[in-house]
Amino acid sequence: MADGGEAAASAAPTPPPPEGPGSCAGWAQRLRAGLAGAGGSLWVLAGLGLLYALRAPLRLCENLAAVTAFLNSLTPKFYVALTGTSSLISGLIFIFEWWYFRKYGTSFIEQVSISHLRPLIGGTENKEPSPSGSREADTNRQNLSECKVWRNPLNLFRGAEYRRYTWVTGKEPLTYYDMNLSAQDHQTFFTCDTDSLRPSDTVMQKAWRERNPPARIKAAYQALELNNDCATAYVLLAEEEATTIVDAEKLFKQALKAGETIYRRSQQHQHQSPQHEAQLRRDTNVLVYIKRRLAMCARKLGRIREAVKIMRDLMKEFPPLSMLNIHENLLESLLELQAYADVQAVLAKYDDISLPKSAAICYTAALLKTRTVSDRFSPETASRRGLSTAEINAVEAIHRAVEFNPHVPKYLLEMKSLILPPEHILKRGDSEAVAYAFFHLQHWKRIEGALNLLQCTWEGTFRMIPYPLEKGHLFYPYPSCTETADRELLPTFHHVSVYPKKELPFFIHFTAGLCSSTAMLALLTHQFPELMGVFSKAGAC
């Protein structure tokens, strides 16, 4: 290894010597800088000389005297109107800046300045890349990978849950961006290149692209008229037309019967051509999706052991599909059964350093360690005698979970109101926190003292990572793109949690100060017109 490194080093071109003050390039650079500075001074002197030469033709002295006389003749009412109008305008600008910052997380004036004024003043010059720039590029690439949007493994049913919420509240719980991602998922998992050979699958291919829900449901019925064993048509009806979980389960059972028949047929022909292999992958995806949703139906209807069995069989039969995160469904069902030994066994397999983490894994691990000490934990006692080994392990597990997703504790401690979780989540983001807390809050409440220990210790995480965007403790630095993605995934009536907390932009402080100062001047001028008139005339002089 050392020889190879030395050979590579010897083969690399020798870097040029640094340019010091004594080198020719250094002198040339200093000369150019001196000429640029001298040129700027000459322009200033030339402008002043020209102004002095034209003072007589422009009658500068007479005009200045006229302006002074005009200002002396103004009444206090004018100054009241001037300062009042200035206060009103700056107040409106301040309100708009505040609203824009709360909605988009940035200053409107600053954004316009960067977008339109910087090019005019030469702010887009090309610069040589530096080592720090390459490190920033690596960090950006890491942030982009961490800001990948994932399918919510516990997503609700559109017809039986999301639509019922809309009927009751009149609010739309899903955003267009979220539903568009689901449409792309359906086209990826439920379609293949051979769909054109089967009329029912051709209809369903169009149905998954359709934006209008009634049109999708109508297309599903058309597909069933062409083929009564079209599994994907039953899936669509179960997801979107069924208004109760019981009705959705009936339709999924019909889909399962049709899907198993199609899957066995595809297995027999998988080696005949690449098209048959693609069809088998599609039929596998459909079958796994149906079984998973049947397990979720059983979980919602109280048949939890049946749901656990279906999930375990799925994970055993289709181990390559671990990216679907079925183990998170299993964790939640096992917690409902209070089978904590089985939960620990699942965590031992999936809470691995080489596997991607999630809030469900990190916070479930913290919950299990908290469970062993929470019923006896007391902040007063701990401050007197210190923490035991088990308590230290529990606190460290909580800190680890909070570092991964700092938004979760406020939902678990009911400091923020919950909403229905979206169909897609952003790991380490507010959307993942909503999805986790929606299903797991009951498990934390069930363990005595767990929320109390969480409340006493979770904020200590932020002392360990004072600059989360620059350096993490147990995980990568917190990605800076989560706020933008979460605003796309979560409905507008939800107040998106932002971490780390953003400082108010300069222009909000500036417009607030301008509004306050002009309002104060208007009030003083109105109350003390003579005194303020003296001050204004003194300033004019």
Coordinates of C-alpha atoms in Angstrom, one line a residue:
M1 CA 0.0 0.0 0.0
A2 CA 2.8 2.4 0.8
D3 CA 4.6 1.6 -2.4
G4 CA 1.5 2.3 -4.4
G5 CA 1.0 5.6 -2.6
E6 CA 4.6 6.6 -3.3
A7 CA 4.3 5.7 -6.9
A8 CA 1.1 7.7 -7.3
A9 CA 2.8 10.6 -5.5
S10 CA 5.8 10.5 -7.8
A11 CA 3.6 10.2 -10.9
A12 CA 1.6 13.3 -9.9
P13 CA 2.7 16.7 -11.4
T14 CA 4.8 18.9 -9.1
P15 CA 2.6 21.8 -7.8
P16 CA 3.9 25.3 -8.7
P17 CA 5.6 27.2 -5.9
P18 CA 3.4 29.6 -4.0
E19 CA 3.4 33.1 -5.1
G20 CA 5.2 35.2 -2.5
P21 CA 5.8 38.9 -2.4
G22 CA 9.1 38.5 -4.1
S23 CA 7.9 36.6 -7.1
C24 CA 7.1 38.2 -10.4
A25 CA 3.5 37.1 -10.2
G26 CA 3.2 38.6 -6.7
W27 CA 4.6 41.9 -7.8
A28 CA 2.2 41.9 -10.8
Q29 CA -0.7 41.2 -8.5
R30 CA 0.2 44.0 -6.1
L31 CA 0.7 46.4 -9.1
R32 CA -2.8 45.6 -10.4
A33 CA -4.3 46.1 -7.0
G34 CA -2.5 49.5 -6.6
L35 CA -3.7 50.7 -10.0
A36 CA -7.2 49.6 -9.2
G37 CA -7.2 51.6 -5.9
A38 CA -5.6 54.6 -7.6
G39 CA -8.1 54.5 -10.4
G40 CA -11.0 54.6 -7.9
S41 CA -9.4 57.6 -6.2
L42 CA -8.9 59.4 -9.5
W43 CA -12.6 58.9 -10.4
V44 CA -13.7 60.5 -7.0
L45 CA -11.4 63.5 -7.5
A46 CA -12.5 64.0 -11.1
G47 CA -16.2 64.0 -9.9
L48 CA -15.5 66.5 -7.2
G49 CA -13.6 68.7 -9.6
L50 CA -16.4 68.6 -12.2
L51 CA -19.0 69.5 -9.6
Y52 CA -16.9 72.5 -8.4
A53 CA -16.4 73.7 -12.0
L54 CA -20.1 73.5 -12.8
R55 CA -21.3 75.2 -9.5
A56 CA -22.0 78.5 -11.3
P57 CA -24.0 77.1 -14.3
L58 CA -26.0 74.8 -12.1
R59 CA -26.6 77.6 -9.5
L60 CA -25.9 75.2 -6.7
C61 CA -25.7 77.9 -4.0
E62 CA -29.1 79.4 -5.0
N63 CA -30.7 76.0 -5.1
L64 CA -29.3 75.0 -1.7
A65 CA -30.6 78.2 -0.2
A66 CA -34.1 77.6 -1.8
V67 CA -34.2 74.1 -0.3
T68 CA -33.3 75.5 3.1
A69 CA -36.0 78.1 2.9
F70 CA -38.6 75.6 1.9
L71 CA -37.7 73.3 4.8
N72 CA -37.9 76.2 7.2
S73 CA -41.4 77.1 6.0
L74 CA -42.9 73.6 6.6
T75 CA -45.4 73.3 9.4
P76 CA -45.4 70.5 12.1
K77 CA -48.4 68.9 10.4
F78 CA -46.3 68.1 7.4
Y79 CA -43.8 66.2 9.6
V80 CA -46.6 64.4 11.3
A81 CA -47.9 63.3 8.0
L82 CA -44.5 62.4 6.7
T83 CA -43.4 60.3 9.7
G84 CA -46.9 58.7 10.0
T85 CA -46.8 57.6 6.3
S86 CA -43.3 56.3 6.7
S87 CA -44.4 54.3 9.8
L88 CA -47.4 52.9 7.9
I89 CA -45.3 51.8 4.9
S90 CA -42.5 50.3 6.9
G91 CA -45.1 48.5 9.1
L92 CA -46.7 46.9 6.0
I93 CA -43.3 45.9 4.8
F94 CA -42.5 44.4 8.2
I95 CA -45.8 42.4 8.3
F96 CA -45.1 41.1 4.8
E97 CA -41.5 40.1 5.6
W98 CA -42.7 38.3 8.8
W99 CA -45.4 36.4 6.9
Y100 CA -43.0 35.4 4.1
F101 CA -40.4 34.2 6.6
R102 CA -42.9 32.1 8.5
K103 CA -44.2 30.6 5.3
Y104 CA -41.0 30.1 3.3
G105 CA -38.2 30.3 6.0
T106 CA -36.3 33.2 4.3
S107 CA -36.4 36.9 3.9
F108 CA -38.2 38.2 0.7
I109 CA -36.0 41.3 0.4
E110 CA -32.8 39.3 1.0
Q111 CA -33.9 36.7 -1.6
V112 CA -34.7 39.4 -4.2
S113 CA -31.4 41.1 -3.5
I114 CA -29.4 37.9 -4.0
S115 CA -31.3 36.8 -7.1
H116 CA -31.5 40.2 -8.9
L117 CA -28.9 42.6 -7.5
R118 CA -25.9 40.3 -7.0
P119 CA -25.5 39.7 -10.8
L120 CA -25.6 43.5 -11.4
I121 CA -22.8 44.1 -9.0
G122 CA -20.6 41.2 -10.2
G123 CA -21.4 38.7 -7.6
T124 CA -21.4 35.7 -10.0
E125 CA -17.7 35.7 -10.9
N126 CA -16.1 32.4 -11.5
K127 CA -13.7 31.4 -8.7
E128 CA -11.1 28.6 -8.5
P129 CA -12.3 25.6 -6.4
S130 CA -10.7 25.4 -3.0
P131 CA -10.4 22.5 -0.6
S132 CA -13.1 24.0 1.6
G133 CA -15.3 24.2 -1.5
S134 CA -14.8 20.5 -2.1
R135 CA -15.7 19.7 1.5
E136 CA -18.9 21.8 1.1
A137 CA -19.7 19.9 -2.0
D138 CA -19.3 16.6 -0.1
T139 CA -21.5 17.9 2.6
N140 CA -24.2 18.9 0.1
R141 CA -24.1 15.5 -1.5
Q142 CA -24.5 14.0 1.9
N143 CA -27.5 16.3 2.6
L144 CA -29.1 15.4 -0.7
S145 CA -28.8 11.7 0.1
E146 CA -30.3 12.2 3.6
C147 CA -33.1 14.3 2.2
K148 CA -34.4 11.4 0.1
V149 CA -38.2 11.0 0.6
W150 CA -39.3 7.5 1.7
R151 CA -42.7 5.8 1.6
N152 CA -44.3 5.8 5.0
P153 CA -44.4 2.2 6.1
L154 CA -47.5 2.9 8.2
N155 CA -49.4 5.1 5.8
L156 CA -53.2 5.2 6.2
F157 CA -55.9 4.2 3.8
R158 CA -57.1 7.0 1.6
G159 CA -60.8 6.1 1.5
A160 CA -61.3 4.7 5.0
E161 CA -59.1 7.2 6.9
Y162 CA -57.8 10.2 4.9
R163 CA -61.2 10.9 3.2
R164 CA -63.2 10.4 6.3
Y165 CA -61.0 13.1 8.0
T166 CA -61.8 15.4 5.1
W167 CA -65.5 14.7 5.4
V168 CA -65.4 15.6 9.1
T169 CA -63.0 18.6 9.1
G170 CA -63.2 19.9 5.6
K171 CA -59.4 19.9 5.4
E172 CA -57.2 18.0 3.0
P173 CA -54.6 16.0 5.0
L174 CA -52.5 15.1 1.9
T175 CA -50.6 17.6 -0.3
Y176 CA -50.5 17.4 -4.0
Y177 CA -46.7 16.7 -3.9
D178 CA -47.3 13.7 -1.5
M179 CA -50.0 12.2 -3.7
N180 CA -47.9 12.7 -6.8
L181 CA -45.1 10.7 -5.2
S182 CA -47.6 8.0 -4.4
A183 CA -48.7 7.9 -8.0
Q184 CA -45.1 7.5 -9.1
D185 CA -44.7 4.6 -6.5
H186 CA -47.8 2.9 -7.9
Q187 CA -46.6 3.1 -11.5
T188 CA -43.2 1.8 -10.4
F189 CA -44.5 -1.2 -8.4
F190 CA -47.7 -2.1 -10.1
T191 CA -46.9 -1.7 -13.8
C192 CA -44.4 -3.3 -16.2
D193 CA -43.5 -3.3 -20.0
T194 CA -45.8 -6.3 -20.8
D195 CA -49.0 -4.5 -19.5
S196 CA -49.9 -3.6 -23.1
L197 CA -50.4 -7.4 -23.8
R198 CA -53.3 -7.5 -21.3
P199 CA -56.3 -5.1 -21.7
S200 CA -57.1 -5.0 -18.0
D201 CA -53.5 -4.1 -17.1
T202 CA -53.4 -1.5 -19.8
V203 CA -56.5 0.2 -18.3
M204 CA -54.9 0.0 -14.8
Q205 CA -51.7 1.6 -16.2
K206 CA -53.7 4.6 -17.2
A207 CA -55.6 4.5 -13.9
W208 CA -52.4 4.9 -11.8
R209 CA -51.6 8.0 -13.9
E210 CA -55.0 9.6 -13.4
R211 CA -55.2 12.5 -11.0
N212 CA -58.9 12.5 -10.4
P213 CA -60.0 9.9 -7.8
P214 CA -63.4 9.2 -9.3
A215 CA -61.8 8.6 -12.7
R216 CA -59.3 6.1 -11.1
I217 CA -62.1 4.2 -9.4
K218 CA -64.1 4.1 -12.7
A219 CA -61.0 2.8 -14.5
A220 CA -60.6 0.0 -11.8
Y221 CA -64.2 -1.1 -12.5
Q222 CA -63.5 -1.1 -16.2
A223 CA -60.4 -3.3 -15.6
L224 CA -62.5 -5.8 -13.6
E225 CA -65.1 -6.0 -16.4
L226 CA -62.2 -7.0 -18.8
N227 CA -60.7 -9.4 -16.3
N228 CA -62.3 -10.3 -13.0
D229 CA -58.9 -11.5 -11.6
C230 CA -57.2 -8.1 -12.0
A231 CA -55.4 -7.8 -8.6
T232 CA -54.3 -4.2 -9.0
A233 CA -57.9 -3.1 -9.7
Y234 CA -59.0 -4.6 -6.3
V235 CA -56.0 -2.8 -4.7
L236 CA -57.1 0.6 -6.0
L237 CA -60.7 0.0 -4.9
A238 CA -59.6 -1.1 -1.4
E239 CA -57.3 2.0 -1.0
E240 CA -59.6 4.7 -2.4
E241 CA -63.3 3.5 -2.6
A242 CA -63.7 1.5 0.6
T243 CA -64.9 3.8 3.4
T244 CA -64.2 1.5 6.3
I245 CA -61.3 -0.8 7.2
V246 CA -63.7 -3.8 7.1
D247 CA -64.6 -3.0 3.4
A248 CA -61.0 -2.5 2.5
E249 CA -60.0 -5.9 4.0
K250 CA -62.7 -7.6 2.0
L251 CA -61.4 -6.1 -1.2
F252 CA -57.8 -6.9 -0.3
K253 CA -58.7 -10.5 0.3
Q254 CA -60.2 -10.6 -3.3
A255 CA -57.0 -9.0 -4.5
L256 CA -54.9 -11.6 -2.6
K257 CA -56.8 -14.5 -4.3
A258 CA -56.2 -13.0 -7.7
G259 CA -52.6 -12.0 -6.9
E260 CA -51.5 -15.4 -5.8
T261 CA -52.8 -17.0 -9.0
I262 CA -51.0 -14.5 -11.2
Y263 CA -47.8 -14.8 -9.1
R264 CA -47.7 -18.6 -9.4
R265 CA -48.2 -18.3 -13.2
S266 CA -45.4 -15.8 -13.5
Q267 CA -43.1 -18.1 -11.5
Q268 CA -43.5 -20.8 -14.1
H269 CA -42.6 -18.5 -17.0
Q270 CA -39.9 -16.3 -15.4
H271 CA -37.0 -17.8 -17.2
Q272 CA -38.4 -17.6 -20.7
S273 CA -37.5 -13.9 -21.4
P274 CA -36.5 -10.7 -19.7
Q275 CA -40.1 -9.5 -20.1
H276 CA -41.3 -12.5 -18.1
E277 CA -38.7 -11.7 -15.3
A278 CA -40.0 -8.1 -15.2
Q279 CA -43.6 -9.4 -15.0
L280 CA -42.6 -11.6 -12.1
R281 CA -41.0 -8.6 -10.2
R282 CA -44.2 -6.7 -10.7
D283 CA -46.4 -9.6 -9.6
T284 CA -44.2 -10.0 -6.5
N285 CA -44.5 -6.4 -5.6
V286 CA -48.3 -6.6 -5.9
L287 CA -48.5 -9.7 -3.8
V288 CA -46.2 -8.3 -1.0
Y289 CA -48.2 -5.0 -1.0
I290 CA -51.5 -6.9 -0.7
K291 CA -50.3 -9.0 2.2
R292 CA -48.8 -6.1 4.0
R293 CA -52.0 -4.1 3.8
L294 CA -54.0 -7.1 5.0
A295 CA -51.7 -7.3 8.0
M296 CA -52.3 -3.6 8.6
C297 CA -56.1 -4.2 8.3
A298 CA -55.8 -7.0 10.9
R299 CA -53.8 -4.6 13.2
K300 CA -56.4 -1.9 13.0
L301 CA -59.2 -4.3 13.6
G302 CA -57.6 -5.7 16.8
R303 CA -56.3 -9.0 15.4
I304 CA -52.7 -8.2 16.3
R305 CA -51.3 -11.7 16.5
E306 CA -52.6 -12.4 13.0
A307 CA -51.0 -9.2 11.8
V308 CA -47.6 -10.2 13.4
K309 CA -47.8 -13.6 11.7
I310 CA -48.4 -12.1 8.3
M311 CA -45.5 -9.7 8.7
R312 CA -43.1 -12.4 9.9
D313 CA -44.1 -14.6 7.0
L314 CA -43.5 -11.8 4.5
M315 CA -40.1 -11.0 5.9
K316 CA -39.1 -14.6 5.8
E317 CA -40.5 -15.3 2.3
F318 CA -39.2 -12.1 0.6
P319 CA -36.0 -11.0 2.4
P320 CA -34.7 -8.9 -0.5
L321 CA -37.6 -6.5 -0.1
S322 CA -36.2 -5.1 3.2
M323 CA -36.3 -1.6 1.7
L324 CA -40.0 -1.6 2.2
N325 CA -39.4 -1.4 6.0
I326 CA -41.9 -4.1 6.9
H327 CA -40.0 -4.5 10.2
E328 CA -41.3 -1.1 11.3
N329 CA -44.9 -2.4 11.0
L330 CA -43.8 -5.5 13.0
L331 CA -42.2 -3.3 15.7
E332 CA -45.4 -1.3 16.2
S333 CA -47.6 -4.5 16.4
L334 CA -45.2 -6.2 18.8
L335 CA -45.2 -3.0 21.0
E336 CA -49.0 -3.2 21.0
L337 CA -48.7 -6.8 22.3
Q338 CA -46.2 -5.6 24.9
A339 CA -43.9 -8.4 23.6
Y340 CA -40.7 -6.4 24.5
A341 CA -38.4 -9.4 24.1
D342 CA -39.5 -9.9 20.5
V343 CA -39.1 -6.1 19.9
Q344 CA -35.5 -6.4 21.2
A345 CA -34.9 -9.3 18.8
V346 CA -36.1 -7.3 15.8
L347 CA -34.0 -4.3 16.9
A348 CA -30.9 -6.6 17.2
K349 CA -31.3 -7.4 13.5
Y350 CA -32.2 -4.0 12.1
D351 CA -30.5 -1.5 14.5
D352 CA -27.2 -2.1 12.9
I353 CA -24.5 0.5 12.0
S354 CA -24.5 -0.6 8.4
L355 CA -28.3 -0.2 7.9
P356 CA -30.2 3.1 7.5
K357 CA -31.8 4.3 10.7
S358 CA -35.3 5.7 11.3
A359 CA -37.1 7.4 14.1
A360 CA -39.0 4.1 14.7
I361 CA -35.8 2.2 15.3
C362 CA -34.0 4.9 17.4
Y363 CA -36.9 5.8 19.6
T364 CA -38.0 2.2 20.1
A365 CA -34.5 1.3 21.3
A366 CA -34.7 4.3 23.7
L367 CA -38.2 3.2 24.9
L368 CA -36.9 -0.3 25.7
K369 CA -34.0 1.1 27.8
T370 CA -36.2 3.6 29.4
R371 CA -38.7 0.9 30.4
T372 CA -36.2 -0.7 32.8
V373 CA -35.7 2.5 34.9
S374 CA -38.6 4.9 34.2
D375 CA -40.9 3.6 37.0
R376 CA -38.3 4.4 39.7
F377 CA -36.7 7.5 38.1
S378 CA -36.9 10.8 40.0
P379 CA -35.0 13.9 39.0
E380 CA -34.5 14.9 42.7
T381 CA -33.1 11.5 43.6
A382 CA -30.9 11.4 40.5
S383 CA -29.4 14.9 41.3
R384 CA -28.5 13.7 44.8
R385 CA -27.0 10.3 44.2
G386 CA -26.2 10.5 40.5
L387 CA -27.4 8.2 37.7
S388 CA -27.1 4.5 37.8
T389 CA -25.6 2.5 34.9
A390 CA -29.1 1.6 33.6
E391 CA -30.2 5.2 33.8
I392 CA -27.1 6.4 32.0
N393 CA -27.8 3.9 29.2
A394 CA -31.4 5.1 29.0
V395 CA -30.4 8.7 28.8
E396 CA -27.8 8.0 26.2
A397 CA -30.4 6.1 24.1
I398 CA -32.7 9.1 24.4
H399 CA -30.0 11.5 23.3
R400 CA -29.2 9.2 20.4
A401 CA -32.8 9.2 19.3
V402 CA -33.2 13.0 19.7
E403 CA -30.0 13.6 17.7
F404 CA -31.4 11.5 14.9
N405 CA -34.8 13.3 14.9
P406 CA -35.1 16.3 17.2
H407 CA -38.8 16.9 16.3
V408 CA -40.3 13.8 17.9
P409 CA -40.2 14.7 21.6
K410 CA -42.5 17.7 21.3
Y411 CA -45.2 15.4 19.8
L412 CA -44.6 12.6 22.4
L413 CA -44.8 15.2 25.2
E414 CA -47.9 16.7 23.5
M415 CA -46.2 20.1 23.2
K416 CA -47.4 20.2 19.6
S417 CA -50.7 18.9 18.2
L418 CA -50.6 15.8 16.0
I419 CA -52.1 15.5 12.5
L420 CA -52.7 12.6 10.2
P421 CA -49.3 11.3 8.9
P422 CA -48.4 11.8 5.2
E423 CA -48.0 9.0 2.8
H424 CA -44.3 9.9 2.4
I425 CA -41.8 10.9 5.1
L426 CA -38.4 12.6 5.2
K427 CA -36.1 10.8 7.6
R428 CA -34.9 13.1 10.4
G429 CA -37.6 15.6 9.4
D430 CA -40.9 16.8 10.9
S431 CA -42.9 14.5 8.6
E432 CA -41.2 11.4 10.1
A433 CA -41.8 12.8 13.6
V434 CA -45.5 13.2 12.9
A435 CA -45.7 9.6 11.5
Y436 CA -43.8 8.1 14.4
A437 CA -45.6 9.9 17.2
F438 CA -49.1 9.2 15.6
F439 CA -48.6 5.5 16.0
H440 CA -46.2 5.2 18.9
L441 CA -47.4 7.8 21.4
Q442 CA -49.7 5.2 23.0
H443 CA -46.7 2.9 23.6
W444 CA -44.8 5.6 25.5
K445 CA -47.9 6.4 27.6
R446 CA -48.3 2.7 28.5
I447 CA -44.9 2.5 30.2
E448 CA -45.0 4.3 33.5
G449 CA -42.6 7.2 33.8
A450 CA -41.3 6.9 30.2
L451 CA -42.5 10.3 29.2
N452 CA -41.3 11.8 32.4
L453 CA -37.8 10.6 31.8
L454 CA -38.0 11.8 28.2
Q455 CA -39.1 15.2 29.4
C456 CA -36.3 15.5 31.9
T457 CA -33.5 14.5 29.5
W458 CA -34.2 15.2 25.9
E459 CA -33.0 18.8 25.7
G460 CA -29.6 17.8 27.0
T461 CA -28.9 16.5 23.5
F462 CA -28.5 20.0 22.1
R463 CA -25.7 20.8 24.5
M464 CA -23.8 17.9 23.0
I465 CA -24.2 19.2 19.4
P466 CA -24.2 23.0 19.6
Y467 CA -23.6 23.3 15.8
P468 CA -25.8 20.5 14.3
L469 CA -25.5 21.7 10.7
E470 CA -21.7 21.5 10.9
K471 CA -20.9 18.5 13.1
G472 CA -23.0 15.7 14.5
H473 CA -22.2 13.5 17.5
L474 CA -23.4 9.9 16.6
F475 CA -24.9 10.7 13.2
Y476 CA -24.0 12.9 10.2
P477 CA -24.6 16.6 10.6
Y478 CA -28.3 17.5 10.5
P479 CA -29.3 18.1 6.9
S480 CA -30.3 21.7 6.1
C481 CA -32.9 20.7 3.4
T482 CA -35.5 19.1 5.7
E483 CA -37.6 22.2 6.1
T484 CA -38.2 22.7 2.4
A485 CA -39.1 19.0 1.9
D486 CA -41.4 18.9 5.0
R487 CA -43.3 21.9 3.8
E488 CA -44.0 20.0 0.5
L489 CA -45.1 16.9 2.4
L490 CA -47.2 18.3 5.2
P491 CA -50.5 20.3 4.8
T492 CA -50.5 24.0 5.0
F493 CA -52.6 24.1 8.3
H494 CA -49.7 22.3 10.1
H495 CA -47.0 24.4 11.6
V496 CA -43.8 22.8 10.4
S497 CA -41.2 22.2 13.1
V498 CA -37.8 23.6 12.1
Y499 CA -34.4 22.5 13.5
P500 CA -32.1 24.2 14.3
K501 CA -34.2 27.3 15.0
K502 CA -33.6 30.0 12.4
E503 CA -32.5 33.4 13.4
L504 CA -34.8 36.2 12.2
P505 CA -33.4 37.8 9.1
F506 CA -31.8 41.3 9.2
F507 CA -34.5 42.9 7.2
I508 CA -37.2 41.9 9.7
H509 CA -35.2 43.6 12.5
F510 CA -34.6 46.6 10.2
T511 CA -38.2 47.1 9.1
A512 CA -39.4 46.7 12.7
G513 CA -36.9 49.3 13.9
L514 CA -37.8 51.7 11.1
C515 CA -41.5 51.3 11.8
S516 CA -41.1 51.8 15.5
S517 CA -38.8 54.9 15.1
T518 CA -41.0 56.6 12.6
A519 CA -44.1 56.0 14.6
M520 CA -42.3 57.5 17.7
L521 CA -41.3 60.5 15.6
A522 CA -44.9 61.0 14.4
L523 CA -46.2 60.8 18.0
L524 CA -43.6 63.2 19.3
T525 CA -44.2 65.7 16.5
H526 CA -48.0 65.5 17.1
Q527 CA -47.6 66.0 20.9
F528 CA -44.7 68.6 20.8
P529 CA -44.9 70.3 17.4
E530 CA -42.9 73.4 18.4
L531 CA -40.0 71.5 19.9
M532 CA -39.8 69.0 17.1
G533 CA -40.0 71.9 14.6
V534 CA -36.9 73.5 16.3
F535 CA -35.1 70.2 16.0
S536 CA -36.0 69.7 12.3
K537 CA -34.9 73.3 11.4
A538 CA -31.7 72.7 13.3
G539 CA -31.1 69.6 11.4
A540 CA -31.8 71.3 8.1
C541 CA -29.3 74.0 8.9

